[in-house]
Coordinates of C-alpha atoms and ligand atoms in Angstrom, one line a residue:
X1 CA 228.1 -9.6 192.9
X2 CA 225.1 -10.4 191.2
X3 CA 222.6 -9.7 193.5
X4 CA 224.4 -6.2 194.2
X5 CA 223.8 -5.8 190.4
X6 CA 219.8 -6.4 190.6
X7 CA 219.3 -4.5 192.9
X8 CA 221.2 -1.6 191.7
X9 CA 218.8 -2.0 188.7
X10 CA 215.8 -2.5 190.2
X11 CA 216.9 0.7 192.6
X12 CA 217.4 2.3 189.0
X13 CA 213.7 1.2 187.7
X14 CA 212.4 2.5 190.9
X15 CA 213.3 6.0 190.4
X16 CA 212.6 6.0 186.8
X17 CA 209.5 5.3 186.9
X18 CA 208.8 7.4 189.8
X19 CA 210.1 10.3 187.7
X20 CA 207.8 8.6 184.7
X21 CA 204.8 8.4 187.4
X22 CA 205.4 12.3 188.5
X23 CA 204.9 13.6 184.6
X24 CA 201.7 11.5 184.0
X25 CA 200.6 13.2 187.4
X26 CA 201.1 16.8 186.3
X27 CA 198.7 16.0 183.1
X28 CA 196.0 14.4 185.7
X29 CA 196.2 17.2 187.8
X30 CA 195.7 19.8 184.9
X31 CA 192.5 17.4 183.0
X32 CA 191.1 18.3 186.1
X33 CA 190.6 21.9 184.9
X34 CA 187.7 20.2 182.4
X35 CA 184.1 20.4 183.9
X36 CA 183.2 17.2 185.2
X37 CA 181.7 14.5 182.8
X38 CA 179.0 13.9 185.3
X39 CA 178.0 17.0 185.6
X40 CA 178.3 17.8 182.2
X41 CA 176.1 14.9 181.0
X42 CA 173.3 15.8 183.6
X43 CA 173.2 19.2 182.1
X44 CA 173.2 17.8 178.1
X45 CA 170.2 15.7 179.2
X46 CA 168.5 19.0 181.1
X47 CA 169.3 21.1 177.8
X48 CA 167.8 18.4 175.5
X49 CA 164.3 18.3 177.1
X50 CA 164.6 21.9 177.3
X51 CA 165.5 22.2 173.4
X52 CA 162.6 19.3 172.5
X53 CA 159.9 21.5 174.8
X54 CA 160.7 25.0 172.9
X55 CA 160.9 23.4 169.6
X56 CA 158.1 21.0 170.5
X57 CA 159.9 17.7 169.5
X58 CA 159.7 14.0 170.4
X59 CA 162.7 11.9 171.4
X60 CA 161.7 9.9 168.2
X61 CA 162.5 13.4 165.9
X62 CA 166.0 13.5 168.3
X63 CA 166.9 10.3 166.7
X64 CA 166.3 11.5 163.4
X65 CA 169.1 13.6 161.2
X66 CA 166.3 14.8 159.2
X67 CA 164.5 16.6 162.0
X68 CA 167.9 17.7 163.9
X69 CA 168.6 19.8 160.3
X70 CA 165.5 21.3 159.9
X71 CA 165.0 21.8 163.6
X72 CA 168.7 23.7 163.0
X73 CA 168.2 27.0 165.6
X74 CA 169.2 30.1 163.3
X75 CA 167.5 32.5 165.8
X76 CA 168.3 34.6 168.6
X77 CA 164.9 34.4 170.4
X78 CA 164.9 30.5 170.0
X79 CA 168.6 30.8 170.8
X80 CA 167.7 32.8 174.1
X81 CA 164.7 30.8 174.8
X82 CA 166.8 27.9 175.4
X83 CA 170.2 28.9 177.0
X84 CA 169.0 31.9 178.6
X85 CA 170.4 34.7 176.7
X86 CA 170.5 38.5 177.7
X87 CA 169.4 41.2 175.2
X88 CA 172.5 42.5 174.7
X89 CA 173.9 39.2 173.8
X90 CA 170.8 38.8 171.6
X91 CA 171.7 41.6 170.1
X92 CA 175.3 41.0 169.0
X93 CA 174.3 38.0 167.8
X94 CA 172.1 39.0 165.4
X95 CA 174.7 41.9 164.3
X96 CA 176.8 39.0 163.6
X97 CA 174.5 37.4 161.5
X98 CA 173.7 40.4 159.5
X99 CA 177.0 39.3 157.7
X100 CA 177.5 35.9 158.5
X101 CA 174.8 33.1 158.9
X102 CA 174.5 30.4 161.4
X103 CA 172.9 27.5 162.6
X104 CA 173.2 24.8 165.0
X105 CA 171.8 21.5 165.3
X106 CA 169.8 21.0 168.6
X107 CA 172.3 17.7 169.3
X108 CA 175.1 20.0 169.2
X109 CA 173.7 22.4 171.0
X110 CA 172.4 20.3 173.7
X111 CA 176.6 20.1 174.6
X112 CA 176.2 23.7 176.1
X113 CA 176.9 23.4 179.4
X114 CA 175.5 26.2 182.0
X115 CA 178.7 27.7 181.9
X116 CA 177.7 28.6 178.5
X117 CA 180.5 31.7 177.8
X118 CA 183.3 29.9 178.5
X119 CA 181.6 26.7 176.6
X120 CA 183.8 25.3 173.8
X121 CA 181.2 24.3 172.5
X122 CA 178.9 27.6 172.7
X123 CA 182.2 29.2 171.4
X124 CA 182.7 27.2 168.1
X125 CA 178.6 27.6 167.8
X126 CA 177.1 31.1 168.4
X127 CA 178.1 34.3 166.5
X128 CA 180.8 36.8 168.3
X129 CA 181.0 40.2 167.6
X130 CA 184.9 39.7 167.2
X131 CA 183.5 38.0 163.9
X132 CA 183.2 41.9 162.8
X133 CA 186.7 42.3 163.4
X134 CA 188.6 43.8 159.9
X135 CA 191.6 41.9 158.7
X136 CA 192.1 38.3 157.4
X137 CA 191.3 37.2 154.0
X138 CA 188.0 34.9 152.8
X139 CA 190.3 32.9 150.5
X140 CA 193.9 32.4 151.6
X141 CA 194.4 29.4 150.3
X142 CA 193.7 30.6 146.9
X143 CA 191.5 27.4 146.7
X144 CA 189.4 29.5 144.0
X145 CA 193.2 29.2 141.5
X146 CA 193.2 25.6 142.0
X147 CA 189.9 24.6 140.9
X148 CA 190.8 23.2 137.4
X149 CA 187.1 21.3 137.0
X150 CA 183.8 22.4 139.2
X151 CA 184.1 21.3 142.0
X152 CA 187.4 20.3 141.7
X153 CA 190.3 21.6 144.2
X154 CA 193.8 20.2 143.4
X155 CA 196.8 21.0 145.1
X156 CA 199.0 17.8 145.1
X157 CA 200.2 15.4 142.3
X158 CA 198.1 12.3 143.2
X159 CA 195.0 13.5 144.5
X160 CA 192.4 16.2 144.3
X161 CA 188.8 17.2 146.3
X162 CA 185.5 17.2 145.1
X163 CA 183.5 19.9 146.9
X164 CA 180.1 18.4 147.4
X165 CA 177.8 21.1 148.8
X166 CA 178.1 24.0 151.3
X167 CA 176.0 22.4 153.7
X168 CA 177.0 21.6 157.2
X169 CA 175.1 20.4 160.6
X170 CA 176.3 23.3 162.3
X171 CA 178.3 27.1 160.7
X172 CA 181.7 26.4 162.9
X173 CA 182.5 30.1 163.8
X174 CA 185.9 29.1 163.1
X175 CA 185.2 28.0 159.3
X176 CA 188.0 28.0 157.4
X177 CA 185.8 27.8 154.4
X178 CA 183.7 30.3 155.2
X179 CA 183.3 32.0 151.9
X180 CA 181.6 28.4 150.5
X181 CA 178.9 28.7 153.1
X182 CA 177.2 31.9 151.7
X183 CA 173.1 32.8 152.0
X184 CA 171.8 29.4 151.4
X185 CA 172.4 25.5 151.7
X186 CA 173.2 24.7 148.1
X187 CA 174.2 20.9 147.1
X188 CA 176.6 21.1 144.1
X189 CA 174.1 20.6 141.1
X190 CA 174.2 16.9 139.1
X191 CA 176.0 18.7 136.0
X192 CA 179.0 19.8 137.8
X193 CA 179.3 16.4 139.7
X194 CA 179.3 14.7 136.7
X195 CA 182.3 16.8 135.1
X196 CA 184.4 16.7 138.5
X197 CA 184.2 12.9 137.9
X198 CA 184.8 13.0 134.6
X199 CA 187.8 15.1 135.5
X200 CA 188.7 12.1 137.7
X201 CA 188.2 9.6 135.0
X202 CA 190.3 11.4 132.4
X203 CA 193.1 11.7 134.4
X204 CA 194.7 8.3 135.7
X205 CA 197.3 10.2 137.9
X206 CA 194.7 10.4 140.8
X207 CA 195.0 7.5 143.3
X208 CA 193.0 9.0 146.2
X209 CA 189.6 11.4 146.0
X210 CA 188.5 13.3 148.8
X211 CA 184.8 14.0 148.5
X212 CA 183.9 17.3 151.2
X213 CA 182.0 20.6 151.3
X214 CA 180.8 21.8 153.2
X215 CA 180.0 18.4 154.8
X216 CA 179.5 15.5 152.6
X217 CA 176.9 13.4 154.6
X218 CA 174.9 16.1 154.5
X219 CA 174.3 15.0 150.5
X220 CA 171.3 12.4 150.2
X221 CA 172.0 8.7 150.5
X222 CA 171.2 8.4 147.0
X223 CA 173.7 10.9 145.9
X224 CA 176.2 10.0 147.9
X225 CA 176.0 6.2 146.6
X226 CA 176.0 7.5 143.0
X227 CA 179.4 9.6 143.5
X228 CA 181.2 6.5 145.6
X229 CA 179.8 4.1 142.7
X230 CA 180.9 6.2 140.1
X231 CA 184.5 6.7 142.3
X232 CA 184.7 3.1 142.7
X233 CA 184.2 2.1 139.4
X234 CA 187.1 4.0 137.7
X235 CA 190.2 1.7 138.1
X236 CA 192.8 4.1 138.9
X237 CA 191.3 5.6 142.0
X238 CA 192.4 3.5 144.6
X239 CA 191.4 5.1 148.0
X240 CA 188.5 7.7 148.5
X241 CA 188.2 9.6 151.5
X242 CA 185.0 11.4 153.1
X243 CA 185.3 15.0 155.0
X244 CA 183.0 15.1 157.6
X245 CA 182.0 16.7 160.7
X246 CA 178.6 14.7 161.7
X247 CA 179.7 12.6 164.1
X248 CA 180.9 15.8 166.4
X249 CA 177.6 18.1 165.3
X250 CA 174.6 15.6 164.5
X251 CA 176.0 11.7 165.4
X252 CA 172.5 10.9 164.0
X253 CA 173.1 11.4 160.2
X254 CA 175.2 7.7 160.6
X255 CA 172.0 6.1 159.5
X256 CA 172.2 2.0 158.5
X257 CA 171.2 3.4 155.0
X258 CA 174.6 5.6 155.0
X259 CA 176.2 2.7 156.8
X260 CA 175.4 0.1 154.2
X261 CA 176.8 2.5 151.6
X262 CA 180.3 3.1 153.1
X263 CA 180.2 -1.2 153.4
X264 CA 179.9 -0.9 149.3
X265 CA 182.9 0.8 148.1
X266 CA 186.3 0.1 149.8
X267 CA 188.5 1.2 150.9
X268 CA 186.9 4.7 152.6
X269 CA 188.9 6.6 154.9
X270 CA 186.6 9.4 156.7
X271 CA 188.0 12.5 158.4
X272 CA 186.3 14.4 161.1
X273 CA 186.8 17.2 163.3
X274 CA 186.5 16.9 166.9
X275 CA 188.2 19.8 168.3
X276 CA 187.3 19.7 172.4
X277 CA 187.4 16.2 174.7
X278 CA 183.6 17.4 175.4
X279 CA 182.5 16.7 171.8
X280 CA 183.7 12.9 172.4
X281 CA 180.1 11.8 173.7
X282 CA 178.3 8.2 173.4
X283 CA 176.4 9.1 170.4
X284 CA 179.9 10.5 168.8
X285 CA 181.2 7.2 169.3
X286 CA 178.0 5.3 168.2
X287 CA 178.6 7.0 165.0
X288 CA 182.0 6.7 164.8
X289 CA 181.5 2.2 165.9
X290 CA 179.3 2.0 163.1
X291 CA 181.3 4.3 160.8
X292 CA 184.5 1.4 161.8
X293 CA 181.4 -1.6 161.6
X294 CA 181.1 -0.6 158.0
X295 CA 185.0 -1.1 157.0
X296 CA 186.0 2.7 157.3
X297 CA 189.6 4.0 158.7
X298 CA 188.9 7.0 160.9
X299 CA 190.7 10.2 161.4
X300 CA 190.5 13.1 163.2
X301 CA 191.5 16.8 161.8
X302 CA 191.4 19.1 164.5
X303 CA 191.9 22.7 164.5
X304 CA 193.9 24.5 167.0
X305 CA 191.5 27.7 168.6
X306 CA 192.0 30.0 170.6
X307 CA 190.4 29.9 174.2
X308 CA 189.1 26.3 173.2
X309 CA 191.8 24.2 173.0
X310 CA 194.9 25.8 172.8
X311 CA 196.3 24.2 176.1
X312 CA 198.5 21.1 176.0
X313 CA 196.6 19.2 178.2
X314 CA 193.2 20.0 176.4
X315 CA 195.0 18.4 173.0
X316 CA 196.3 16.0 174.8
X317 CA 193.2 14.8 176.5
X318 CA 191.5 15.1 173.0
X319 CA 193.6 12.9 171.0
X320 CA 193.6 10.3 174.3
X321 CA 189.9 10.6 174.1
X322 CA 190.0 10.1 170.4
X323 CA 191.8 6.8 170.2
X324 CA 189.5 5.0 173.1
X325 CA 186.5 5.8 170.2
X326 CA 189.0 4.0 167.3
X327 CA 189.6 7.7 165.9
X328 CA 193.3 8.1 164.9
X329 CA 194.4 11.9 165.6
X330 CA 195.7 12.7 162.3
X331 CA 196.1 17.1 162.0
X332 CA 196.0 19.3 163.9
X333 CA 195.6 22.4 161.6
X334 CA 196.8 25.9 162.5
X335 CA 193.7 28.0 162.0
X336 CA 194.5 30.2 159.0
X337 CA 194.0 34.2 158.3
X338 CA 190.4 33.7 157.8
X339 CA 188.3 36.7 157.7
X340 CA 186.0 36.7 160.6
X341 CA 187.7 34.3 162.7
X342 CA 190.7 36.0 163.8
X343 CA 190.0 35.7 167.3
X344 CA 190.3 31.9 167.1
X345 CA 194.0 32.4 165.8
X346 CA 197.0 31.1 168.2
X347 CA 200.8 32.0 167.7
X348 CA 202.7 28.9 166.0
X349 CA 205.1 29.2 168.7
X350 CA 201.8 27.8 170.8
X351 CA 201.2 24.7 168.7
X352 CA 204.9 23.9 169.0
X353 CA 204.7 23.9 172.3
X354 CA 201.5 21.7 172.2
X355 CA 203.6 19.1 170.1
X356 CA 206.3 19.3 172.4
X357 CA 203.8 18.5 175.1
X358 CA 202.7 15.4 173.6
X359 CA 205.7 13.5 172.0
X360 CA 207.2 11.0 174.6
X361 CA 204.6 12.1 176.8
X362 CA 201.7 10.4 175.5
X363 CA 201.2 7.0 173.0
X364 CA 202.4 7.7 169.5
X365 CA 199.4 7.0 168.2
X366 CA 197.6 10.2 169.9
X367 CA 200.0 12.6 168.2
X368 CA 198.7 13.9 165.1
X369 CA 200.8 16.0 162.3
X370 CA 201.0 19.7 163.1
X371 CA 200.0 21.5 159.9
X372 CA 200.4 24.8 158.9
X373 CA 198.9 25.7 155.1
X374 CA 201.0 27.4 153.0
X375 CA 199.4 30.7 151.6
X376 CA 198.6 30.5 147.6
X377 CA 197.1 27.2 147.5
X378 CA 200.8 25.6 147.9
X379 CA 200.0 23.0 150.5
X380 CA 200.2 21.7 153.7
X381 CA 203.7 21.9 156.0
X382 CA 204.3 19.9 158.9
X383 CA 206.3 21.3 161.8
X384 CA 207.4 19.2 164.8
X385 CA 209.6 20.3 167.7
X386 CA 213.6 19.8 166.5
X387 CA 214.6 16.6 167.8
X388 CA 217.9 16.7 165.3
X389 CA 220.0 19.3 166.9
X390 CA 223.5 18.2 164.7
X391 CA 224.3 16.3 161.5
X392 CA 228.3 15.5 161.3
X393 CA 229.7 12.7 159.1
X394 CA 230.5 9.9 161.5
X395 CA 227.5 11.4 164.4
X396 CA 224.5 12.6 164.8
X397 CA 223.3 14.7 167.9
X398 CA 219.9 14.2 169.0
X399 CA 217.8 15.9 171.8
X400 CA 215.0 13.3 173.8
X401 CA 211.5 14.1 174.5
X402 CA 212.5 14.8 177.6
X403 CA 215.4 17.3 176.6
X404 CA 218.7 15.1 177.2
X405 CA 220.7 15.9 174.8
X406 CA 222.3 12.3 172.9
X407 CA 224.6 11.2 170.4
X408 CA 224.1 8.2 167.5
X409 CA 226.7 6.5 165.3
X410 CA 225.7 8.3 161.4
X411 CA 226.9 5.2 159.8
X412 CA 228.3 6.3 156.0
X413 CA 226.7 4.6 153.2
X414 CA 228.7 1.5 151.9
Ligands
SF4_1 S1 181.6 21.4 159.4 FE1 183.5 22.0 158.4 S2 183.0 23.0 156.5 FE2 181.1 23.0 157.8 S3 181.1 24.9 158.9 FE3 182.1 23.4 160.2 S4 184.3 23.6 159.7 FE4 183.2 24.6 158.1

């Protein structure tokens, strides 16, 4: 009776994992649809020489984040010179710039691959006329009525950002903070600094300081020490977190000297933004070991675009990709009414279906928090598939990741 019994179960097993094995297959299948890594990476390494020969550098100035900023290509002819560009396209480009500005570092760039139009990469990088489209707002957020200090933005009880600089690697065309990157790269000057941490020091409510931009490795080693001293040496913050998107556009501002500085002043928790499996490269995850080396918690705050990752298996291979480089997916934000970057905008119904697509079918620990920002400065709000379908007083009825629809005991409180 036994033995019928085992193998019942095991005949049981079988099938479930079949059906288990049959999912898994569908998402292999559709990563297929990425270009191919080897392929890919014999193109990044044909686009580097090519970017070293037309801006006449040396693999020595590759290595350097100094020479990838200033080396940063902000022109159409360089621009063309290098991926091959057609007038026209030349010339909606630098329509586009007429109003906004841009610049890419040549590391980031070197991620073009020949498809170059229906690159995520190019398509996150280089201006589109749809950047001209009317609608959308520079400040939904209201981030400017929440700035009680300079540089201060605080929208929560505990905690607060100090905005840095407006400097960044690369422009993301998808900027949510567009309005902050104006004409000109502009540190935030010593004076203001010193009254956002004064701001800090007066008020013993805030446990956790998030110091951004703009992108704040982009500051100078010694400035950055200076803020994270000054952070670490007022008692009641007890956490400080850095916003940065280096190790996706220019892995080679993670320096030893920047290194050695995170070491000083735990705990840091950086946050990045890698939005596309194809930003997760070896020098992304050079950056991000010695980022971890030094003591920091990583995490990743993807933004869901339009035509560059707005497919459940592209998220899903992301946040896989993610966690083999010790990055915890943390948001994914839902890209706001931004003025100039409508076209990156998706439906919420699409990043619900994302979520759906990940939960149960993928580790725990690549589903990041689905975020939607509240217009007015009123915060963040998560939204996740409804897996709570009925609340009674002795049941609850739940639905699976798999849609099976179950009931639990709702034990009343004693
Ligand atoms: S790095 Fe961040 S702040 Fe800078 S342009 Fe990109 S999205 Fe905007």
């Amino acid at each position: 009776m036994r033995e019928t019994g085992n193998k019942y179960n095991l005949y049981q097993s079988i099938l479930r994992s079949n059906e288990l094995k049959e999912d898994a297959l569908t998402f292999l299948e559709a990563v297929k649809n990425l270009p191919d890594r080897a392929t890919v990476h014999e193109q990044t390494a044909a686009r580097k020489n090519k970017i070293l020969e037309v801006l006449g550098g040396t693999e020595e100035d590759w290595s350097d984040w100094k020479w990838q900023l200033k080396s940063r290509i902000k022109d159409s002819n360089i621009l063309a010179s290098i991926i091959g560009l057609s007038d026209l396209e030349r010339k909606r480009i630098d329509k586009v710039s007429q109003h906004y500005r841009w610049a890419i570092s040549p590391y980031y760039l070197s991620l073009v691959d020949d498809d170059y139009e229906n690159s995520p990469i190019y398509r996150q990088a280089v201006p589109d006329l749809k950047e001209l489209d009317p609608g959308g707002s520079m400040d939904p957020m209201s981030e400017a009525l929440t700035s009680p200090a300079p540089c201060v933005t605080r929208r929560y009880p505990d905690r607060m950002i100090i905005n840095v600089t407006n400097q960044c690697a690369m422009y993301c065309r998808h900027c949510q903070r567009r309005r902050n990157i104006g004409e000109i790269d502009q540190h935030a000057c010593m004076e203001d600094i010193k009254m956002a941490l004064d701001y800090v020091a007066q008020h013993k409510e805030i446990r956790d300081v998030l110091v951004t931009g703009g992108d704040a490795l982009l500051l100078s080693n010694q400035m950055l020490k200076f803020i994270l001293a000054e952070l670490h040496s007022i008692p009641h913050v007890e956490i400080k977190r850095i916003g940065t998107r280096t190790p996706v556009t220019m892995p080679q501002r993670i320096t030893p000297g920047v290194v050695d500085i995170i070491r000083q002043y735990p705990p840091i928790f950086i946050n990045t933004q890698f939005n596309h499996p194809l930003e997760v490269t070896q020098e992304a995850k050079l950056a991000c070991d010695r980022l971890i080396d030094a003591g920091a918690v990583l995490g990743n705050q993807a933004v869901l675009l339009r035509g560059i990752n707005d497919k459940p298996f592209i998220i899903r291979k992301l946040c896989q990709e993610l966690l083999k480089i010790r990055v915890r997916p943390y948001y994914i934000f839902h890209a706001k009414s931004v003025r100039g970057t409508g076209h990156f905008q998706t439906s919420v119904e699409q990043g619900m279906r994302i979520m759906e697509s990940l939960r149960g079918h993928t580790s725990g620990l690549a589903i990041p928090t689905y975020i939607v920002n509240a217009p007015g400065g009123l915060g963040k709000i998560p939204l996740s598939p409804n897996y709570l379908l009925r609340m009674k007083n002795d049941e609850v009825v739940l639905r699976t990741w798999e849609g099976k629809i179950v009931k639990v005991e709702n034990r009343p409180i004693l």
